[in-house]
Amino acid sequence: MKKPLIPILLVIFLAGCSTKFSYFFLDWAIEWRVDEYVELDKSQQAQFDKLLDKFLLWHQQQELARYSEQLQQLSDNINKHTLTIEIWEQQVTAAKAHWFRVFEFLLPDLLPIITSLSDQQVKSIITQLKLDNDELNAKYAGKNQLELVADANKRTINRLDDWLGSTTAEQEVLIKAFNQQRLATLDMWLEYRLEWLRQFETALSQRDDTALLEQRMRLLMTQPDELKSAIYQQNADRNTRLFGQLMIEINHSLSSKQRRHLNKKIVTLIEDLQDLSDDVER
């Protein structure tokens, strides 16, 4: 159940000027994603629709304000040049907490739906998740480290182009230096995803034991780092710090035009989130 929700919530958080439009279609988007993994029966669909309505109202009332508050804090740190590695790590932790709160809200109403799944429905979910993993593995199969770094450079530059208007040659040098220093975690990440899926499949196979199911789901959804190897977690933490350092260096290198573009994008996103949150009270 993690797979259908996370991409959509991230889109809402990062979509900028399209945030309002995206949010109005969030219920449809979630339904569409869930349908890719499992076909619910009439009773399950009614439960899911009720949960979705409840979730969207809560999310709009409670969570959007948290997103805009975090964005405002990050914007202040950027513009006042007070962004540090420690503050960046706090921002990353706060972003993860957004997901954990979503899961904590969903779990009580989600458990009855999971326990009601038939063996065929469980098979459908696991089959699709395995196909997703196979596609991901195929995407990286046969690529050497130079190719992986080149791909990472392209992705990072494209993302920053969106937020800054365009990156400068100096900034692209900083990005390439970061990706050269970044510790390789691809194989460990793919293995972690495989282990997560193994654990998830085990949880669904034991869904008749509600207490055990809840315990396993909490582990998978709110404590996923427990499934990572010590070296993977260590490397990932170092890469988080390195990326924070890159953001600090990029921030110091911004031109006036780039800063205006970035501020306008963030302000628009904050205003959209605030408007959506206020709409509930109108």
XYZ file of N, CA, C and O in Angstrom, residues 51-250:
800
model
N -12.403 5.607 3.579
C -11.088 5.932 4.118
C -10.443 7.052 3.315
O -9.835 7.974 3.881
N -10.562 7.003 1.996
C -9.951 8.015 1.138
C -10.548 9.397 1.413
O -9.808 10.386 1.526
N -11.874 9.471 1.540
C -12.521 10.753 1.847
C -12.051 11.280 3.201
O -11.764 12.479 3.357
N -11.990 10.394 4.175
C -11.539 10.773 5.522
C -10.088 11.248 5.495
O -9.736 12.261 6.116
N -9.268 10.528 4.765
C -7.844 10.876 4.662
C -7.634 12.233 4.001
O -6.868 13.066 4.484
N -8.307 12.467 2.883
C -8.120 13.714 2.146
C -8.544 14.928 2.979
O -7.889 15.974 2.948
N -9.633 14.787 3.722
C -10.080 15.880 4.583
C -9.050 16.153 5.666
O -8.678 17.303 5.908
N -8.580 15.082 6.329
C -7.551 15.239 7.367
C -6.277 15.841 6.785
O -5.678 16.751 7.369
N -5.878 15.348 5.636
C -4.637 15.813 5.019
C -4.722 17.302 4.686
O -3.775 18.059 4.900
N -5.866 17.694 4.176
C -6.053 19.104 3.822
C -6.127 19.981 5.060
O -5.583 21.087 5.081
N -6.780 19.486 6.106
C -6.929 20.271 7.325
C -5.649 20.351 8.147
O -5.342 21.406 8.717
N -4.911 19.250 8.208
C -3.794 19.152 9.143
C -2.410 19.206 8.496
O -1.500 19.856 9.020
N -2.237 18.525 7.373
C -0.887 18.312 6.861
C -0.371 19.412 5.943
O 0.820 19.722 5.945
N -1.251 20.005 5.151
C -0.782 21.009 4.198
C -0.127 22.189 4.905
O 0.857 22.752 4.414
N -0.651 22.543 6.055
C -0.052 23.644 6.818
C 1.368 23.278 7.272
O 2.256 24.136 7.320
N 1.585 22.016 7.586
C 2.926 21.557 7.977
C 3.886 21.674 6.795
O 5.047 22.057 6.957
N 3.401 21.333 5.590
C 4.250 21.431 4.407
C 4.658 22.881 4.146
O 5.830 23.177 3.883
N 3.671 23.775 4.205
C 3.975 25.183 3.923
C 4.895 25.756 4.995
O 5.781 26.571 4.692
N 4.705 25.326 6.244
C 5.583 25.806 7.325
C 7.018 25.343 7.109
O 7.967 26.130 7.270
N 7.192 24.085 6.708
C 8.542 23.596 6.460
C 9.177 24.311 5.274
O 10.361 24.673 5.307
N 8.395 24.525 4.224
C 8.919 25.243 3.066
C 9.329 26.665 3.431
O 10.352 27.176 2.952
N 8.543 27.317 4.274
C 8.863 28.680 4.690
C 10.164 28.701 5.490
O 11.004 29.585 5.307
N 10.335 27.719 6.374
C 11.570 27.637 7.154
C 12.774 27.428 6.246
O 13.820 28.080 6.413
N 12.618 26.529 5.275
C 13.714 26.268 4.340
C 14.013 27.508 3.509
O 15.180 27.856 3.280
N 12.962 28.203 3.070
C 13.138 29.423 2.290
C 13.882 30.479 3.099
O 14.778 31.159 2.581
N 13.529 30.614 4.372
C 14.212 31.583 5.239
C 15.689 31.231 5.374
O 16.563 32.110 5.313
N 15.982 29.939 5.573
C 17.381 29.516 5.693
C 18.166 29.800 4.420
O 19.331 30.221 4.473
N 17.516 29.606 3.285
C 18.184 29.845 2.004
C 18.468 31.329 1.809
O 19.582 31.731 1.463
N 17.471 32.164 2.052
C 17.616 33.591 1.786
C 18.481 34.319 2.815
O 19.114 35.327 2.502
N 18.506 33.800 4.026
C 19.333 34.406 5.072
C 20.712 33.759 5.151
O 21.526 34.124 5.998
N 20.965 32.802 4.277
C 22.242 32.067 4.238
C 22.563 31.434 5.590
O 23.715 31.439 6.041
N 21.535 30.898 6.222
C 21.721 30.228 7.519
C 21.579 28.711 7.389
O 21.543 28.004 8.405
N 21.472 28.222 6.150
C 21.359 26.788 5.938
C 22.680 26.113 6.295
O 23.737 26.495 5.807
N 22.617 25.115 7.176
C 23.787 24.333 7.576
C 23.516 22.855 7.305
O 22.383 22.464 7.011
N 24.549 22.044 7.437
C 24.372 20.603 7.273
C 23.353 20.085 8.282
O 22.486 19.270 7.953
N 23.459 20.568 9.522
C 22.557 20.108 10.572
C 21.110 20.491 10.261
O 20.184 19.684 10.449
N 20.904 21.712 9.781
C 19.551 22.153 9.423
C 19.033 21.345 8.243
O 17.854 20.972 8.205
N 19.901 21.046 7.283
C 19.481 20.231 6.148
C 19.034 18.845 6.608
O 18.003 18.332 6.159
N 19.786 18.243 7.524
C 19.409 16.927 8.039
C 18.072 16.996 8.778
O 17.257 16.066 8.700
N 17.831 18.103 9.479
C 16.546 18.300 10.155
C 15.412 18.391 9.132
O 14.314 17.864 9.357
N 15.679 19.054 8.017
C 14.677 19.161 6.960
C 14.348 17.778 6.373
O 13.176 17.468 6.108
N 15.374 16.967 6.168
C 15.167 15.621 5.635
C 14.349 14.783 6.620
O 13.413 14.079 6.231
N 14.676 14.891 7.899
C 13.938 14.159 8.932
C 12.483 14.614 8.981
O 11.559 13.788 9.101
N 12.260 15.923 8.860
C 10.890 16.459 8.878
C 10.107 15.968 7.670
O 8.911 15.657 7.776
N 10.760 15.875 6.519
C 10.078 15.397 5.309
C 9.659 13.940 5.473
O 8.553 13.544 5.065
N 10.518 13.120 6.074
C 10.160 11.723 6.322
C 8.984 11.636 7.292
O 8.123 10.762 7.159
N 8.963 12.539 8.276
C 7.893 12.522 9.279
C 6.530 12.772 8.645
O 5.505 12.302 9.164
N 6.494 13.499 7.524
C 5.222 13.726 6.835
C 4.614 12.376 6.426
O 3.404 12.161 6.580
N 5.461 11.489 5.869
C 4.956 10.176 5.477
C 4.515 9.372 6.693
O 3.476 8.716 6.683
N 5.311 9.395 7.769
C 4.990 8.594 8.942
C 3.636 8.990 9.523
O 2.854 8.132 9.947
N 3.334 10.292 9.523
C 2.031 10.737 10.036
C 0.895 10.247 9.135
O -0.180 9.888 9.623
N 1.129 10.251 7.839
C 0.126 9.744 6.903
C -0.181 8.284 7.223
O -1.344 7.872 7.315
N 0.863 7.490 7.410
C 0.645 6.079 7.674
C -0.053 5.867 9.017
O -0.960 5.027 9.125
N 0.358 6.604 10.037
C -0.273 6.466 11.344
C -1.763 6.782 11.256
O -2.586 6.160 11.932
N -2.120 7.754 10.422
C -3.531 8.098 10.253
C -4.273 6.996 9.504
O -5.407 6.641 9.849
N -3.661 6.450 8.484
C -4.331 5.471 7.627
C -4.458 4.089 8.259
O -5.436 3.372 7.998
N -3.476 3.707 9.060
C -3.377 2.321 9.497
C -4.637 1.747 10.148
O -5.068 0.639 9.769
N -5.259 2.424 11.116
C -6.423 1.801 11.764
C -7.534 1.414 10.791
O -8.154 0.350 10.958
N -7.773 2.240 9.784
C -8.827 1.932 8.807
C -8.319 1.069 7.660
O -9.121 0.447 6.946
N -7.011 1.042 7.497
C -6.433 0.248 6.414
C -6.328 -1.229 6.786
O -6.482 -2.107 5.927
N -6.097 -1.510 8.059
C -5.921 -2.890 8.500
C -7.112 -3.791 8.150
O -6.909 -4.907 7.650
N -8.370 -3.355 8.403
C -9.500 -4.228 8.044
C -9.563 -4.542 6.551
O -9.975 -5.642 6.161
N -9.155 -3.574 5.724
C -9.147 -3.822 4.282
C -8.087 -4.854 3.933
O -8.326 -5.781 3.148
N -6.906 -4.728 4.534
C -5.825 -5.679 4.259
C -6.200 -7.081 4.718
O -5.975 -8.062 3.997
N -6.766 -7.177 5.905
C -7.128 -8.509 6.420
C -8.223 -9.165 5.587
O -8.348 -10.385 5.588
N -9.009 -8.349 4.879
C -10.092 -8.906 4.058
C -9.637 -9.326 2.671
O -10.412 -9.905 1.905
N -8.392 -9.053 2.319
C -7.904 -9.396 0.985
C -7.898 -10.908 0.775
O -7.511 -11.670 1.669
N -8.302 -11.324 -0.392
C -8.237 -12.742 -0.742
C -6.817 -13.106 -1.151
O -5.975 -12.231 -1.411
N -6.549 -14.407 -1.228
C -5.227 -14.854 -1.678
C -4.930 -14.344 -3.087
O -3.790 -13.986 -3.398
N -5.958 -14.321 -3.931
C -5.765 -13.849 -5.306
C -5.426 -12.370 -5.333
O -4.585 -11.920 -6.125
N -6.065 -11.586 -4.467
C -5.776 -10.147 -4.409
C -4.358 -9.902 -3.910
O -3.647 -9.038 -4.431
N -3.948 -10.656 -2.904
C -2.578 -10.539 -2.398
C -1.583 -10.899 -3.497
O -0.569 -10.212 -3.695
N -1.878 -11.969 -4.215
C -1.005 -12.380 -5.326
C -0.892 -11.276 -6.360
O 0.200 -11.006 -6.889
N -1.997 -10.595 -6.649
C -1.994 -9.500 -7.620
C -1.084 -8.369 -7.165
O -0.296 -7.825 -7.950
N -1.174 -8.002 -5.888
C -0.351 -6.921 -5.341
C 1.126 -7.280 -5.418
O 1.952 -6.490 -5.904
N 1.463 -8.470 -4.955
C 2.868 -8.875 -4.918
C 3.426 -9.028 -6.326
O 4.572 -8.632 -6.606
N 2.637 -9.575 -7.229
C 3.081 -9.731 -8.615
C 3.434 -8.390 -9.239
O 4.475 -8.243 -9.901
N 2.568 -7.385 -9.024
C 2.821 -6.068 -9.600
C 4.041 -5.412 -8.968
O 4.843 -4.770 -9.658
N 4.195 -5.570 -7.654
C 5.366 -4.999 -6.983
C 6.654 -5.656 -7.480
O 7.680 -4.986 -7.641
N 6.607 -6.943 -7.729
C 7.788 -7.629 -8.265
C 8.095 -7.157 -9.684
O 9.265 -7.018 -10.058
N 7.042 -6.910 -10.462
C 7.252 -6.363 -11.810
C 7.904 -4.988 -11.732
O 8.792 -4.659 -12.525
N 7.449 -4.174 -10.765
C 8.064 -2.852 -10.563
C 9.548 -3.000 -10.259
O 10.386 -2.253 -10.790
N 9.887 -3.952 -9.390
C 11.282 -4.180 -9.038
C 12.086 -4.657 -10.243
O 13.229 -4.234 -10.457
N 11.484 -5.538 -11.029
C 12.174 -6.044 -12.222
C 12.464 -4.901 -13.202
O 13.549 -4.840 -13.800
N 11.501 -4.016 -13.371
C 11.691 -2.880 -14.277
C 12.796 -1.962 -13.763
O 13.603 -1.439 -14.543
N 12.831 -1.779 -12.455
C 13.859 -0.932 -11.864
C 15.244 -1.553 -12.035
O 16.209 -0.861 -12.389
N 15.335 -2.854 -11.792
C 16.617 -3.542 -11.978
C 17.079 -3.461 -13.427
O 18.263 -3.261 -13.710
N 16.119 -3.622 -14.347
C 16.461 -3.574 -15.773
C 16.965 -2.191 -16.174
O 17.821 -2.057 -17.055
N 16.436 -1.159 -15.513
C 16.829 0.211 -15.818
C 18.318 0.428 -15.565
O 18.980 1.182 -16.288
N 18.847 -0.243 -14.547
C 20.250 -0.031 -14.179
C 21.165 -1.168 -14.606
O 22.384 -1.071 -14.446
N 20.595 -2.240 -15.129
C 21.395 -3.413 -15.484
C 22.455 -3.070 -16.523
O 22.176 -2.409 -17.526
N 23.678 -3.523 -16.280
C 24.755 -3.364 -17.252
C 25.441 -2.013 -17.253
O 26.398 -1.804 -18.010
N 24.955 -1.061 -16.438
C 25.584 0.264 -16.428
C 26.783 0.263 -15.482
O 26.700 -0.223 -14.355
N 27.890 0.842 -15.972
C 29.058 0.951 -15.109
C 28.967 2.230 -14.272
O 28.051 3.034 -14.439
N 29.951 2.423 -13.399
C 29.898 3.553 -12.479
C 29.933 4.892 -13.212
O 29.251 5.843 -12.810
N 30.690 4.978 -14.290
C 30.749 6.229 -15.051
C 29.384 6.584 -15.626
O 28.968 7.754 -15.605
N 28.688 5.582 -16.136
C 27.353 5.815 -16.702
C 26.352 6.201 -15.611
O 25.496 7.064 -15.819
N 26.461 5.564 -14.458
C 25.559 5.885 -13.351
C 25.788 7.313 -12.865
O 24.833 8.042 -12.571
N 27.042 7.727 -12.798
C 27.355 9.102 -12.383
C 26.834 10.097 -13.418
O 26.281 11.139 -13.064
N 26.994 9.774 -14.690
C 26.497 10.658 -15.752
C 24.977 10.799 -15.660
O 24.434 11.904 -15.825
N 24.287 9.686 -15.389
C 22.828 9.737 -15.218
C 22.458 10.608 -14.020
O 21.507 11.402 -14.087
N 23.206 10.463 -12.925
C 22.933 11.243 -11.721
C 23.166 12.727 -11.975
O 22.403 13.587 -11.503
N 24.212 13.047 -12.725
C 24.477 14.448 -13.066
C 23.306 15.045 -13.847
O 22.850 16.152 -13.556
N 22.823 14.292 -14.817
C 21.719 14.772 -15.663
C 20.459 14.992 -14.833
O 19.777 16.024 -14.971
N 20.137 14.031 -13.961
C 18.937 14.162 -13.130
C 19.029 15.367 -12.208
O 18.075 16.146 -12.079
N 20.171 15.540 -11.562
C 20.331 16.638 -10.616
C 20.265 17.990 -11.319
O 19.624 18.930 -10.839
N 20.916 18.090 -12.458
C 20.904 19.347 -13.216
C 19.486 19.671 -13.685
O 19.037 20.823 -13.589
N 18.769 18.671 -14.170
C 17.391 18.903 -14.628
C 16.497 19.385 -13.490
O 15.655 20.273 -13.679
N 16.650 18.785 -12.304
C 15.833 19.197 -11.166
C 16.154 20.627 -10.746
O 15.257 21.416 -10.455
N 17.439 20.959 -10.732
C 17.813 22.315 -10.345
C 17.427 23.326 -11.421
O 17.084 24.469 -11.106
N 17.472 22.917 -12.672
C 17.003 23.798 -13.746
C 15.551 24.216 -13.493
O 15.166 25.362 -13.722
N 14.758 23.269 -13.029
C 13.347 23.554 -12.759
C 13.196 24.581 -11.642
O 12.362 25.488 -11.736
N 14.004 24.455 -10.601
C 13.872 25.358 -9.453
C 14.593 26.685 -9.642
O 14.198 27.693 -9.059
N 15.641 26.687 -10.476
C 16.454 27.902 -10.626
C 16.269 28.605 -11.964
O 16.785 29.701 -12.155
N 15.551 27.991 -12.877
C 15.436 28.544 -14.222
C 16.425 27.862 -15.136
O 16.064 27.278 -16.154
N 17.689 27.913 -14.754
C 18.744 27.166 -15.436
C 19.990 27.209 -14.556
O 20.196 28.157 -13.797
N 20.795 26.182 -14.662
C 22.028 26.128 -13.877
C 23.191 26.718 -14.675
O 23.202 26.660 -15.904
N 24.150 27.258 -13.949
C 25.332 27.825 -14.582
C 26.405 26.746 -14.725
O 26.300 25.671 -14.130
N 27.432 27.061 -15.480
C 28.555 26.126 -15.641
C 29.213 25.861 -14.296
O 29.599 24.719 -13.991
N 29.326 26.905 -13.472
C 29.921 26.747 -12.139
C 29.098 25.783 -11.292
O 29.647 24.912 -10.592
N 27.790 25.923 -11.350
C 26.914 25.046 -10.567
C 26.957 23.614 -11.070
O 26.887 22.672 -10.274
N 27.102 23.434 -12.358
C 27.196 22.083 -12.906
C 28.496 21.416 -12.461
O 28.535 20.205 -12.240
N 29.548 22.205 -12.295
C 30.811 21.658 -11.755
C 30.599 21.175 -10.329
O 31.071 20.096 -9.941
N 29.858 21.951 -9.519
C 29.563 21.559 -8.134
C 28.754 20.271 -8.101
O 29.004 19.380 -7.278
N 27.772 20.167 -8.997
C 26.919 18.975 -9.056
C 27.740 17.746 -9.429
O 27.615 16.676 -8.811
N 28.605 17.891 -10.414
C 29.419 16.759 -10.851
C 30.409 16.343 -9.766
O 30.670 15.144 -9.567
N 30.921 17.308 -9.024
C 31.836 16.987 -7.919
C 31.097 16.215 -6.828
O 31.632 15.256 -6.254
N 29.860 16.628 -6.553
C 29.055 15.925 -5.550
C 28.830 14.479 -5.963
O 29.012 13.548 -5.169
N 28.428 14.263 -7.215
C 28.131 12.902 -7.657
C 29.382 12.036 -7.746
O 29.286 10.801 -7.659
N 30.537 12.645 -7.903
C 31.784 11.883 -7.867
C 32.115 11.453 -6.439
O 32.637 10.361 -6.208
N 31.804 12.330 -5.464
C 32.107 12.029 -4.057
C 31.078 11.096 -3.427
O 31.389 10.371 -2.477
N 29.870 11.128 -3.952
C 28.781 10.362 -3.351
C 29.111 8.865 -3.350
O 29.548 8.313 -4.349
N 28.904 8.239 -2.198
C 29.192 6.816 -2.076
C 28.168 5.996 -2.849
O 26.966 6.289 -2.824
N 28.631 4.969 -3.540
C 27.746 4.122 -4.333
C 26.844 3.307 -3.403
O 27.321 2.606 -2.511
N 25.535 3.440 -3.597
C 24.570 2.696 -2.771
C 23.528 1.978 -3.635
O 22.588 1.405 -3.089
N 23.694 2.005 -4.948
C 22.665 1.458 -5.828
C 22.378 -0.010 -5.533
O 21.219 -0.406 -5.349
N 23.424 -0.838 -5.474
C 23.219 -2.269 -5.232
C 22.570 -2.490 -3.870
O 21.694 -3.354 -3.721
N 23.014 -1.727 -2.876
C 22.442 -1.868 -1.535
C 20.989 -1.412 -1.509
O 20.149 -1.992 -0.809
N 20.675 -0.354 -2.280
C 19.300 0.143 -2.358
C 18.392 -0.892 -3.008
O 17.289 -1.146 -2.527
N 18.861 -1.499 -4.098
C 18.058 -2.506 -4.784
C 17.838 -3.723 -3.883
O 16.750 -4.310 -3.863
N 18.870 -4.108 -3.134
C 18.730 -5.233 -2.219
C 17.770 -4.887 -1.088
O 16.969 -5.731 -0.654
N 17.842 -3.650 -0.613
C 16.917 -3.198 0.435
C 15.481 -3.259 -0.067
O 14.581 -3.718 0.656
N 15.238 -2.804 -1.286
C 13.886 -2.854 -1.847
C 13.395 -4.305 -1.927
O 12.223 -4.594 -1.670
N 14.294 -5.204 -2.294
C 13.930 -6.608 -2.386
C 13.580 -7.161 -1.006
O 12.597 -7.905 -0.854
N 14.364 -6.790 0.000
C 14.084 -7.245 1.361
C 12.780 -6.651 1.872
O 12.001 -7.335 2.554
N 12.550 -5.364 1.539
C 11.275 -4.741 1.943
C 10.105 -5.514 1.347
O 9.116 -5.791 2.025
N 10.221 -5.893 0.096
C 9.149 -6.627 -0.565
C 8.970 -8.014 0.058
O 7.838 -8.484 0.227
N 10.076 -8.669 0.395
C 9.980 -9.976 1.060
C 9.196 -9.839 2.366
O 8.322 -10.649 2.682
N 9.555 -8.814 3.141
C 8.893 -8.595 4.425
C 7.418 -8.249 4.232
O 6.557 -8.677 5.011
N 7.131 -7.466 3.212
C 5.754 -7.067 2.935
C 4.926 -8.289 2.530
O 3.785 -8.465 2.972
N 5.514 -9.147 1.699
C 4.816 -10.362 1.289
C 4.541 -11.257 2.497
O 3.453 -11.843 2.617
N 5.508 -11.348 3.394
C 5.315 -12.134 4.614
C 4.192 -11.553 5.467
O 3.349 -12.281 5.991
N 4.169 -10.229 5.582
C 3.115 -9.569 6.372
C 1.740 -9.881 5.804
O 0.801 -10.202 6.546
N 1.597 -9.814 4.494
C 0.294 -10.089 3.878
C -0.085 -11.562 4.001
O -1.268 -11.888 4.140
N 0.894 -12.442 3.970
C 0.597 -13.871 4.086
C 0.118 -14.227 5.494
O -0.535 -15.265 5.683
N 0.432 -13.378 6.472
C 0.022 -13.613 7.859
C -1.034 -12.597 8.304
O -1.132 -12.271 9.483
N -1.830 -12.120 7.361
C -2.776 -11.042 7.647
C -3.916 -11.463 8.556
O -4.638 -10.611 9.089
N -4.100 -12.767 8.766
C -5.151 -13.208 9.684
C -4.832 -12.847 11.129
O -5.736 -12.739 11.957
N -3.557 -12.682 11.432
C -3.125 -12.266 12.769
C -3.010 -10.740 12.768
O -1.985 -10.181 12.385
N -4.081 -10.063 13.193
C -4.146 -8.601 13.083
C -3.033 -7.914 13.862
O -2.440 -6.939 13.388
N -2.749 -8.399 15.065
C -1.708 -7.778 15.893
C -0.341 -7.880 15.211
O 0.433 -6.912 15.181
N -0.049 -9.065 14.656
C 1.233 -9.259 13.966
C 1.286 -8.426 12.697
O 2.320 -7.836 12.369
N 0.171 -8.361 11.969
C 0.105 -7.553 10.756
C 0.383 -6.091 11.068
O 1.167 -5.434 10.363
N -0.246 -5.574 12.106
C -0.023 -4.171 12.480
C 1.438 -3.938 12.843
O 2.038 -2.930 12.437
N 2.020 -4.865 13.584
C 3.425 -4.732 13.972
C 4.331 -4.693 12.739
O 5.241 -3.852 12.637
N 4.077 -5.601 11.811
C 4.911 -5.665 10.607
C 4.717 -4.433 9.720
O 5.678 -3.912 9.140
N 3.484 -3.963 9.605
C 3.220 -2.797 8.772
C 3.880 -1.541 9.351
O 4.383 -0.696 8.611
N 3.861 -1.434 10.671
C 4.529 -0.280 11.297
C 6.032 -0.315 11.032
O 6.660 0.711 10.779
N 6.609 -1.504 11.082
C 8.030 -1.640 10.776
C 8.310 -1.219 9.347
O 9.224 -0.429 9.074
N 7.521 -1.733 8.418
C 7.767 -1.477 7.005
C 7.530 -0.028 6.617
O 8.227 0.519 5.759
N 6.531 0.604 7.230
C 6.133 1.939 6.808
C 6.768 3.069 7.612
O 6.964 4.162 7.086
N 7.070 2.825 8.874
C 7.604 3.923 9.698
C 9.012 3.657 10.217
O 9.631 4.559 10.771
N 9.509 2.438 10.050
C 10.868 2.130 10.496
C 11.640 1.368 9.417
O 12.312 0.377 9.700
N 11.537 1.807 8.173
C 12.173 1.047 7.080
C 13.686 0.965 7.198
O 14.297 0.042 6.664
N 14.296 1.927 7.920
C 15.751 1.889 8.081
C 16.203 0.644 8.824
O 17.373 0.236 8.712
N 15.292 0.020 9.584
C 15.637 -1.205 10.315
C 15.991 -2.335 9.355
O 16.676 -3.286 9.742
N 15.527 -2.233 8.120
C 15.790 -3.289 7.142
C 17.074 -3.034 6.353
O 17.487 -3.874 5.556
N 17.696 -1.902 6.587
C 18.920 -1.559 5.856
C 20.138 -2.097 6.591
O 20.177 -2.121 7.825
N 21.127 -2.502 5.818
C 22.381 -2.941 6.426
C 23.078 -1.741 7.057
O 22.817 -0.586 6.696
N 23.967 -2.013 7.991
C 24.685 -0.935 8.681
C 25.492 -0.094 7.692
O 25.515 1.138 7.784
N 26.153 -0.745 6.731
C 26.966 -0.007 5.771
C 26.094 0.821 4.846
O 26.455 1.957 4.475
N 24.934 0.289 4.470
C 24.020 1.057 3.621
C 23.531 2.302 4.353
O 23.547 3.403 3.803
N 23.126 2.145 5.603
C 22.653 3.290 6.373
C 23.759 4.310 6.568
O 23.540 5.517 6.461
N 24.957 3.834 6.830
C 26.104 4.733 7.009
C 26.382 5.517 5.727
O 26.588 6.742 5.765
N 26.382 4.831 4.596
C 26.641 5.497 3.317
C 25.521 6.473 2.956
O 25.768 7.569 2.440
N 24.279 6.056 3.225
C 23.144 6.926 2.921
C 23.193 8.196 3.762
O 22.919 9.298 3.263
N 23.545 8.060 5.032
C 23.658 9.233 5.908
C 24.760 10.172 5.419
O 24.589 11.402 5.428
N 25.866 9.595 4.980
C 26.964 10.432 4.467
C 26.536 11.151 3.192
O 26.838 12.338 3.015
N 25.803 10.455 2.333
C 25.335 11.078 1.095
C 24.337 12.199 1.380
O 24.295 13.207 0.656
N 23.515 12.033 2.409
C 22.582 13.093 2.802
C 23.343 14.345 3.209
O 22.985 15.465 2.833
N 24.408 14.146 3.961
C 25.226 15.287 4.392
C 25.937 15.927 3.192
O 26.029 17.162 3.101
N 26.425 15.101 2.289
C 27.089 15.636 1.099
C 26.114 16.446 0.244
O 26.472 17.504 -0.294
N 24.869 15.952 0.126
C 23.880 16.688 -0.656
C 23.529 17.997 0.035
O 23.315 19.014 -0.623
N 23.462 17.980 1.366
C 23.240 19.221 2.094
C 24.338 20.230 1.828
O 24.072 21.423 1.639
N 25.586 19.755 1.777
C 26.701 20.644 1.472
C 26.579 21.196 0.056
O 26.860 22.374 -0.190
N 26.132 20.353 -0.876
C 25.913 20.824 -2.247
C 24.870 21.929 -2.266
O 25.046 22.948 -2.955
N 23.765 21.768 -1.535
C 22.717 22.781 -1.500
C 23.242 24.101 -0.930
O 22.867 25.181 -1.399
N 24.107 24.015 0.073
C 24.699 25.225 0.651
C 25.570 25.924 -0.389
O 25.505 27.155 -0.561
N 26.371 25.150 -1.095
C 27.257 25.738 -2.108
C 26.461 26.308 -3.278
O 26.791 27.390 -3.794
N 25.427 25.597 -3.698
C 24.569 26.105 -4.774
C 23.917 27.414 -4.333
O 23.836 28.380 -5.116
